[in-house]
mmCIF file of C-alpha atoms in Angstrom:
data_model
loop_
_atom_site.group_PDB
_atom_site.id
_atom_site.type_symbol
_atom_site.label_atom_id
_atom_site.label_comp_id
_atom_site.label_asym_id
_atom_site.label_seq_id
_atom_site.Cartn_x
_atom_site.Cartn_y
_atom_site.Cartn_z
ATOM 1 C CA UNK E 28 130.998 268.036 69.536
ATOM 2 C CA UNK E 29 132.845 264.860 70.766
ATOM 3 C CA UNK E 30 135.690 265.010 73.087
ATOM 4 C CA UNK E 31 139.155 263.921 71.653
ATOM 5 C CA UNK E 32 139.292 261.015 74.164
ATOM 6 C CA UNK E 33 136.125 259.582 72.343
ATOM 7 C CA UNK E 34 137.265 259.917 68.993
ATOM 8 C CA UNK E 35 140.709 258.207 69.770
ATOM 9 C CA UNK E 36 138.788 255.387 71.539
ATOM 10 C CA UNK E 37 136.912 254.915 68.157
ATOM 11 C CA UNK E 38 140.283 255.112 66.408
ATOM 12 C CA UNK E 39 141.402 252.289 68.558
ATOM 13 C CA UNK E 40 138.575 250.150 67.992
ATOM 14 C CA UNK E 41 138.445 250.734 64.304
ATOM 15 C CA UNK E 42 142.177 249.453 64.128
ATOM 16 C CA UNK E 43 141.241 246.344 66.349
ATOM 17 C CA UNK E 44 138.319 245.487 64.017
ATOM 18 C CA UNK E 45 140.376 246.005 60.859
ATOM 19 C CA UNK E 46 142.736 243.379 61.892
ATOM 20 C CA UNK E 47 140.041 240.983 63.324
ATOM 21 C CA UNK E 48 138.094 241.204 60.027
ATOM 22 C CA UNK E 49 141.651 240.268 58.146
ATOM 23 C CA UNK E 50 142.408 237.496 60.386
ATOM 24 C CA UNK E 51 138.804 236.217 60.286
ATOM 25 C CA UNK E 52 138.896 236.302 56.301
ATOM 26 C CA UNK E 53 142.191 234.410 56.217
ATOM 27 C CA UNK E 54 140.599 231.593 58.541
ATOM 28 C CA UNK E 55 137.564 231.528 56.490
ATOM 29 C CA UNK E 56 139.309 230.636 53.188
ATOM 30 C CA UNK E 57 141.851 228.463 54.718
ATOM 31 C CA UNK E 58 139.862 225.270 54.450
ATOM 32 C CA UNK E 59 139.406 225.800 50.844
ATOM 33 C CA UNK E 60 142.581 227.554 49.587
ATOM 34 C CA UNK E 61 144.834 226.344 52.391
ATOM 35 C CA UNK E 62 147.169 228.919 54.384
ATOM 36 C CA UNK E 63 150.144 229.030 52.000
ATOM 37 C CA UNK E 64 152.306 232.197 51.279
ATOM 38 C CA UNK E 65 149.876 232.916 48.425
ATOM 39 C CA UNK E 66 146.896 233.021 50.499
ATOM 40 C CA UNK E 67 148.221 235.356 53.089
ATOM 41 C CA UNK E 68 149.868 237.541 50.383
ATOM 42 C CA UNK E 69 146.374 237.890 48.804
ATOM 43 C CA UNK E 70 144.779 238.632 52.223
ATOM 44 C CA UNK E 71 147.306 241.253 53.056
ATOM 45 C CA UNK E 72 147.088 242.745 49.397
ATOM 46 C CA UNK E 73 143.352 243.012 49.492
ATOM 47 C CA UNK E 74 143.542 244.419 53.103
ATOM 48 C CA UNK E 75 145.746 247.244 51.919
ATOM 49 C CA UNK E 76 143.857 247.962 48.780
ATOM 50 C CA UNK E 77 140.517 248.084 50.608
ATOM 51 C CA UNK E 78 142.056 250.449 53.275
ATOM 52 C CA UNK E 79 143.581 252.714 50.644
ATOM 53 C CA UNK E 80 140.311 252.959 48.837
ATOM 54 C CA UNK E 81 138.741 253.946 52.061
ATOM 55 C CA UNK E 82 141.239 256.556 53.023
ATOM 56 C CA UNK E 83 140.534 258.108 49.905
ATOM 57 C CA UNK E 84 136.784 258.051 49.940
ATOM 58 C CA UNK E 85 137.067 259.123 53.738
ATOM 59 C CA UNK E 86 139.074 262.069 52.641
ATOM 60 C CA UNK E 87 136.360 263.066 50.077
ATOM 61 C CA UNK E 88 133.761 262.810 52.732
ATOM 62 C CA UNK E 89 135.579 265.063 55.231
ATOM 63 C CA UNK E 90 135.523 267.950 52.978
ATOM 64 C CA UNK E 91 131.739 267.788 53.516
ATOM 65 C CA UNK E 92 129.573 269.390 56.571
ATOM 66 C CA UNK E 93 128.304 266.159 58.042
ATOM 67 C CA UNK E 94 131.499 264.456 58.777
ATOM 68 C CA UNK E 95 129.959 263.078 62.353
ATOM 69 C CA UNK E 96 127.021 261.661 60.489
ATOM 70 C CA UNK E 97 129.394 259.912 57.947
ATOM 71 C CA UNK E 98 131.480 258.489 60.715
ATOM 72 C CA UNK E 99 128.107 256.889 62.247
ATOM 73 C CA UNK E 100 126.675 255.667 58.937
ATOM 74 C CA UNK E 101 130.103 253.799 58.010
ATOM 75 C CA UNK E 102 130.370 252.009 61.284
ATOM 76 C CA UNK E 103 126.737 251.023 61.200
ATOM 77 C CA UNK E 104 126.817 249.976 57.549
ATOM 78 C CA UNK E 105 130.096 247.981 58.422
ATOM 79 C CA UNK E 106 128.152 245.774 61.105
ATOM 80 C CA UNK E 107 126.192 243.784 58.576
ATOM 81 C CA UNK E 108 128.890 243.792 56.096
ATOM 82 C CA UNK E 109 131.163 241.901 58.859
ATOM 83 C CA UNK E 110 128.204 239.662 59.810
ATOM 84 C CA UNK E 111 127.877 238.771 56.249
ATOM 85 C CA UNK E 112 131.415 237.024 55.809
ATOM 86 C CA UNK E 113 130.653 233.860 57.521
ATOM 87 C CA UNK E 114 127.251 233.583 55.613
ATOM 88 C CA UNK E 115 128.687 234.369 52.232
ATOM 89 C CA UNK E 116 131.901 232.385 52.522
ATOM 90 C CA UNK E 117 130.693 228.943 51.111
ATOM 91 C CA UNK E 118 128.818 230.337 48.223
ATOM 92 C CA UNK E 119 131.510 232.625 47.209
ATOM 93 C CA UNK E 120 134.269 229.945 47.474
ATOM 94 C CA UNK E 121 131.907 227.251 45.446
ATOM 95 C CA UNK E 122 131.079 229.920 42.759
ATOM 96 C CA UNK E 123 134.838 230.992 42.280
ATOM 97 C CA UNK E 124 136.505 227.816 42.525
ATOM 98 C CA UNK E 125 135.789 227.032 38.825
ATOM 99 C CA UNK E 126 137.881 229.997 37.421
ATOM 100 C CA UNK E 127 141.530 228.768 38.437
ATOM 101 C CA UNK E 128 143.563 228.914 41.732
ATOM 102 C CA UNK E 129 144.735 232.529 41.348
ATOM 103 C CA UNK E 130 141.854 234.182 40.083
ATOM 104 C CA UNK E 131 139.395 232.285 42.437
ATOM 105 C CA UNK E 132 141.638 233.232 45.585
ATOM 106 C CA UNK E 133 141.794 236.743 44.697
ATOM 107 C CA UNK E 134 138.001 237.143 43.836
ATOM 108 C CA UNK E 135 137.141 235.272 46.931
ATOM 109 C CA UNK E 136 139.196 237.611 49.228
ATOM 110 C CA UNK E 137 137.987 240.734 47.393
ATOM 111 C CA UNK E 138 134.298 239.745 48.039
ATOM 112 C CA UNK E 139 134.586 238.658 51.485
ATOM 113 C CA UNK E 140 136.956 241.480 52.931
ATOM 114 C CA UNK E 141 136.564 244.440 50.490
ATOM 115 C CA UNK E 142 133.326 246.081 51.513
ATOM 116 C CA UNK E 143 133.782 245.924 55.462
ATOM 117 C CA UNK E 144 137.559 247.337 55.174
ATOM 118 C CA UNK E 145 136.749 249.947 52.798
ATOM 119 C CA UNK E 146 134.029 251.231 55.029
ATOM 120 C CA UNK E 147 136.253 250.931 58.145
ATOM 121 C CA UNK E 148 139.193 252.675 56.289
ATOM 122 C CA UNK E 149 136.799 255.718 55.539
ATOM 123 C CA UNK E 150 136.511 256.357 59.166
ATOM 124 C CA UNK E 151 140.091 257.498 59.731
ATOM 125 C CA UNK E 152 140.023 260.888 57.502
ATOM 126 C CA UNK E 153 136.903 261.759 59.417
ATOM 127 C CA UNK E 154 138.093 261.010 62.848
ATOM 128 C CA UNK E 155 141.239 263.160 61.968
ATOM 129 C CA UNK E 156 139.075 265.890 60.546
ATOM 130 C CA UNK E 157 137.000 266.125 63.737
ATOM 131 C CA UNK E 158 139.921 265.975 66.171
ATOM 132 C CA UNK E 159 141.727 268.511 64.092
ATOM 133 C CA UNK E 160 140.470 271.800 65.145
ATOM 134 C CA UNK E 161 142.498 273.911 62.610
ATOM 135 C CA UNK E 162 144.840 273.190 59.709
ATOM 136 C CA UNK E 163 147.999 273.359 61.760
ATOM 137 C CA UNK E 164 146.738 270.537 64.030
ATOM 138 C CA UNK E 165 145.874 268.227 61.277
ATOM 139 C CA UNK E 166 149.403 266.663 61.094
ATOM 140 C CA UNK E 167 149.345 265.847 64.903
ATOM 141 C CA UNK E 168 145.842 264.657 64.628
ATOM 142 C CA UNK E 169 146.687 262.315 61.724
ATOM 143 C CA UNK E 170 149.540 260.745 63.359
ATOM 144 C CA UNK E 171 148.055 260.260 66.674
ATOM 145 C CA UNK E 172 144.773 258.857 65.072
ATOM 146 C CA UNK E 173 146.922 256.326 63.015
ATOM 147 C CA UNK E 174 149.117 255.696 65.853
ATOM 148 C CA UNK E 175 146.227 254.746 68.313
ATOM 149 C CA UNK E 176 144.633 252.704 65.409
ATOM 150 C CA UNK E 177 147.839 250.767 64.971
ATOM 151 C CA UNK E 178 148.089 249.998 68.741
ATOM 152 C CA UNK E 179 144.443 248.555 68.508
ATOM 153 C CA UNK E 180 145.399 246.490 65.434
ATOM 154 C CA UNK E 181 148.524 245.081 67.283
ATOM 155 C CA UNK E 182 146.670 244.243 70.327
ATOM 156 C CA UNK E 183 143.666 242.538 68.573
ATOM 157 C CA UNK E 184 146.201 240.351 66.417
ATOM 158 C CA UNK E 185 147.852 238.797 69.225
ATOM 159 C CA UNK E 186 144.859 238.492 71.490
ATOM 160 C CA UNK E 187 142.613 237.083 68.603
ATOM 161 C CA UNK E 188 145.264 235.065 67.011
ATOM 162 C CA UNK E 189 146.901 233.460 70.251
ATOM 163 C CA UNK E 190 143.754 233.014 72.377
ATOM 164 C CA UNK E 191 140.300 233.876 71.235
ATOM 165 C CA UNK E 192 140.161 232.802 67.626
ATOM 166 C CA UNK E 193 141.693 229.099 68.358
ATOM 167 C CA UNK E 194 139.276 228.845 71.468
ATOM 168 C CA UNK E 195 136.168 230.218 70.207
ATOM 169 C CA UNK E 196 136.336 229.669 66.494
ATOM 170 C CA UNK E 197 134.957 232.024 63.681
ATOM 171 C CA UNK E 198 131.245 231.899 64.463
ATOM 172 C CA UNK E 199 131.564 233.218 68.214
ATOM 173 C CA UNK E 200 134.242 235.753 67.027
ATOM 174 C CA UNK E 201 132.076 237.037 64.417
ATOM 175 C CA UNK E 202 129.078 237.708 66.717
ATOM 176 C CA UNK E 203 131.657 239.180 69.371
ATOM 177 C CA UNK E 204 133.407 241.678 67.042
ATOM 178 C CA UNK E 205 129.817 242.962 65.632
ATOM 179 C CA UNK E 206 128.379 243.101 69.013
ATOM 180 C CA UNK E 207 131.493 245.095 70.272
ATOM 181 C CA UNK E 208 131.296 247.488 67.374
ATOM 182 C CA UNK E 209 127.516 248.161 67.708
ATOM 183 C CA UNK E 210 127.897 248.588 71.410
ATOM 184 C CA UNK E 211 130.828 251.160 70.974
ATOM 185 C CA UNK E 212 129.213 253.010 68.229
ATOM 186 C CA UNK E 213 125.906 253.292 70.018
ATOM 187 C CA UNK E 214 127.418 254.358 73.281
ATOM 188 C CA UNK E 215 130.154 257.091 71.660
ATOM 189 C CA UNK E 216 128.139 258.291 68.407
ATOM 190 C CA UNK E 217 124.376 257.783 68.941
ATOM 191 C CA UNK E 218 121.897 260.700 68.372
ATOM 192 C CA UNK E 219 118.012 260.712 68.130
ATOM 193 C CA UNK E 220 118.384 261.835 64.477
ATOM 194 C CA UNK E 221 120.063 258.348 63.741
ATOM 195 C CA UNK E 222 117.040 256.276 65.078
ATOM 196 C CA UNK E 223 115.839 254.941 61.787
ATOM 197 C CA UNK E 224 119.245 253.919 60.512
ATOM 198 C CA UNK E 225 120.001 252.286 63.736
ATOM 199 C CA UNK E 226 116.785 250.276 64.046
ATOM 200 C CA UNK E 227 117.285 249.078 60.524
ATOM 201 C CA UNK E 228 120.590 248.090 60.913
ATOM 202 C CA UNK E 229 120.111 246.489 64.124
ATOM 203 C CA UNK E 230 117.348 244.391 62.772
ATOM 204 C CA UNK E 231 119.475 243.451 59.913
ATOM 205 C CA UNK E 232 122.413 242.345 61.898
ATOM 206 C CA UNK E 233 120.081 240.479 64.197
ATOM 207 C CA UNK E 234 118.765 238.512 61.077
ATOM 208 C CA UNK E 235 122.289 237.686 60.042
ATOM 209 C CA UNK E 236 123.338 236.891 63.591
ATOM 210 C CA UNK E 237 120.397 234.414 63.853
ATOM 211 C CA UNK E 238 121.487 232.844 60.609
ATOM 212 C CA UNK E 239 125.139 232.406 61.880
ATOM 213 C CA UNK E 240 123.695 230.767 65.066
ATOM 214 C CA UNK E 241 121.295 228.493 63.106
ATOM 215 C CA UNK E 242 123.320 226.386 61.202
ATOM 216 C CA UNK E 243 120.934 226.362 58.243
ATOM 217 C CA UNK E 244 118.922 229.627 58.558
ATOM 218 C CA UNK E 245 116.575 231.285 55.737
ATOM 219 C CA UNK E 246 119.215 233.867 54.829
ATOM 220 C CA UNK E 247 121.941 231.317 54.246
ATOM 221 C CA UNK E 248 119.667 229.182 52.032
ATOM 222 C CA UNK E 249 118.524 232.214 50.095
ATOM 223 C CA UNK E 250 122.064 233.099 49.229
ATOM 224 C CA UNK E 251 123.157 229.729 48.661
ATOM 225 C CA UNK E 252 120.415 229.158 46.140
ATOM 226 C CA UNK E 253 120.594 232.637 44.413
ATOM 227 C CA UNK E 254 124.517 231.962 43.821
ATOM 228 C CA UNK E 255 124.760 227.998 43.507
ATOM 229 C CA UNK E 256 121.389 227.602 41.231
ATOM 230 C CA UNK E 257 118.363 225.603 41.851
ATOM 231 C CA UNK E 258 119.951 222.750 44.028
ATOM 232 C CA UNK E 259 117.636 222.061 46.697
ATOM 233 C CA UNK E 260 118.873 221.481 50.254
ATOM 234 C CA UNK E 261 117.620 218.258 51.936
ATOM 235 C CA UNK E 262 114.411 218.774 54.032
ATOM 236 C CA UNK E 263 115.774 216.944 57.226
ATOM 237 C CA UNK E 264 119.329 218.197 58.708
ATOM 238 C CA UNK E 265 120.637 216.492 61.737
ATOM 239 C CA UNK E 266 124.109 217.780 63.482
ATOM 240 C CA UNK E 267 125.959 214.865 64.438
ATOM 241 C CA UNK E 268 128.920 216.864 65.916
ATOM 242 C CA UNK E 269 130.342 220.443 66.382
ATOM 243 C CA UNK E 270 133.361 221.937 67.759
ATOM 244 C CA UNK E 271 135.336 225.335 67.468
ATOM 245 C CA UNK E 272 139.113 225.294 67.581
ATOM 246 C CA UNK E 273 142.249 226.024 65.909
ATOM 247 C CA UNK E 274 141.239 224.795 62.556
ATOM 248 C CA UNK E 275 138.030 226.786 62.810
ATOM 249 C CA UNK E 276 134.390 225.266 62.979
ATOM 250 C CA UNK E 277 134.277 221.581 62.607
ATOM 251 C CA UNK E 278 130.797 219.892 62.049
ATOM 252 C CA UNK E 279 129.436 216.623 61.044
ATOM 253 C CA UNK E 280 125.957 216.764 59.597
ATOM 254 C CA UNK E 281 123.550 214.312 58.048
ATOM 255 C CA UNK E 282 121.084 215.468 55.362
ATOM 256 C CA UNK E 283 118.281 212.889 54.473
ATOM 257 C CA UNK E 284 114.806 212.731 53.208
ATOM 258 C CA UNK E 285 113.010 210.521 50.891
ATOM 259 C CA UNK E 286 115.702 210.271 48.331
ATOM 260 C CA UNK E 287 118.908 211.656 49.892
ATOM 261 C CA UNK E 288 120.849 210.008 53.012
ATOM 262 C CA UNK E 289 124.116 211.706 53.027
ATOM 263 C CA UNK E 290 126.897 212.646 55.766
ATOM 264 C CA UNK E 291 129.157 215.687 55.554
ATOM 265 C CA UNK E 292 132.280 216.814 57.403
ATOM 266 C CA UNK E 293 132.467 220.581 57.355
ATOM 267 C CA UNK E 294 135.060 223.062 58.400
ATOM 268 C CA UNK E 295 133.901 226.675 58.574
ATOM 269 C CA UNK E 296 130.969 225.677 56.418
ATOM 270 C CA UNK E 297 132.813 224.324 53.803
ATOM 271 C CA UNK E 298 132.344 220.428 52.967
ATOM 272 C CA UNK E 299 135.419 218.368 53.253
ATOM 273 C CA UNK E 300 133.940 215.181 52.974
ATOM 274 C CA UNK E 301 130.824 214.054 51.615
ATOM 275 C CA UNK E 302 129.504 210.348 51.837
ATOM 276 C CA UNK E 303 126.149 208.302 51.059
ATOM 277 C CA UNK E 304 125.070 207.289 54.596
ATOM 278 C CA UNK E 305 124.018 203.904 53.747
ATOM 279 C CA UNK E 306 125.059 200.389 55.013
ATOM 280 C CA UNK E 307 127.773 200.185 52.564
ATOM 281 C CA UNK E 308 128.880 204.044 52.459
ATOM 282 C CA UNK E 309 130.750 205.516 49.675
ATOM 283 C CA UNK E 310 132.447 208.846 49.111
ATOM 284 C CA UNK E 311 131.447 211.288 46.597
ATOM 285 C CA UNK E 312 134.922 212.665 46.504
ATOM 286 C CA UNK E 313 137.225 211.036 43.762
ATOM 287 C CA UNK E 314 140.222 211.114 45.658
ATOM 288 C CA UNK E 315 138.856 208.436 48.425
ATOM 289 C CA UNK E 316 138.530 206.010 45.274
ATOM 290 C CA UNK E 317 141.886 206.745 44.046
ATOM 291 C CA UNK E 318 143.610 206.255 47.346
ATOM 292 C CA UNK E 319 141.651 202.930 47.477
ATOM 293 C CA UNK E 320 142.902 201.942 43.882
ATOM 294 C CA UNK E 321 146.349 202.557 44.646
ATOM 295 C CA UNK E 322 146.286 200.936 47.951
ATOM 296 C CA UNK E 323 145.203 197.855 46.358
ATOM 297 C CA UNK E 324 148.125 197.707 44.095
ATOM 298 C CA UNK E 325 150.545 197.961 47.185
ATOM 299 C CA UNK E 326 149.094 195.354 49.507
ATOM 300 C CA UNK E 327 151.355 193.979 52.233
ATOM 301 C CA UNK E 328 152.778 197.377 52.880
ATOM 302 C CA UNK E 329 151.382 198.566 56.150
ATOM 303 C CA UNK E 330 153.075 201.976 56.449
ATOM 304 C CA UNK E 331 151.372 204.775 54.481
ATOM 305 C CA UNK E 332 151.723 208.490 54.821
ATOM 306 C CA UNK E 333 148.791 210.811 53.687
ATOM 307 C CA UNK E 334 149.231 214.551 53.530
ATOM 308 C CA UNK E 335 146.143 216.715 53.859
ATOM 309 C CA UNK E 336 142.670 215.537 52.804
ATOM 310 C CA UNK E 337 139.532 216.260 54.423
ATOM 311 C CA UNK E 338 138.433 212.863 55.284
#
């Protein structure tokens, strides 16, 4: 039986990871849907819906005898769910955009955040069950678990939002979060009976992290082709520039083979600008040509103000 201090530490980590996932989700969809009131309203709403579902599921699992094992499994299953977020972002967003802004926004956030947050939310009732040694202690245990979890969420919100995410970007923070959670779970909860599950989850997590580090890993290509259809990615890919900052991950990529020679500006894995990289380059995005047409009608006026636009 675990000591109360270790279980409270898990509650603290769970709260920190929940807010980290929420912030990462908001940053991942920002280049596509923006960061308006509607976007963060949807992120917060889906977070609350997912946690509520998790609390209900955790309450059902707490009635079973294997509460300890369920806590371990939920945390382990949560690892690949978090690691999948940056890998699934572009395919999901490109798949859902055709259904209109509001439906696409809600569907995208649900697909990105629901699974990891439901799994994380399910652990809280189980932790309360393990801490409370009798029915009379249940109220006290519940209050303390949720208080500790909330403190973890508050700290991670400020640390991640003000310092880590603007400096390190989505890719590094996803790897850091999954690594922190895996290390904590193994140190606090691991038993020999969990060996097969741990090895399987670690191998899957390693594959996902490799796909995150390698800009065009096999896993990403497979997911992209399944969701997007039979579009063939260029054979040769050359990274011209990459940085991580307050806007997320920014990359300039060249794609070329015998028939294709294109350059793309990408933010968080989502293409913002796509041009034919020829002697006389031209953009595939229609707004560029529209701006050129309008500008030709306003010759002589050297002052122009543009809002937004990727390139």
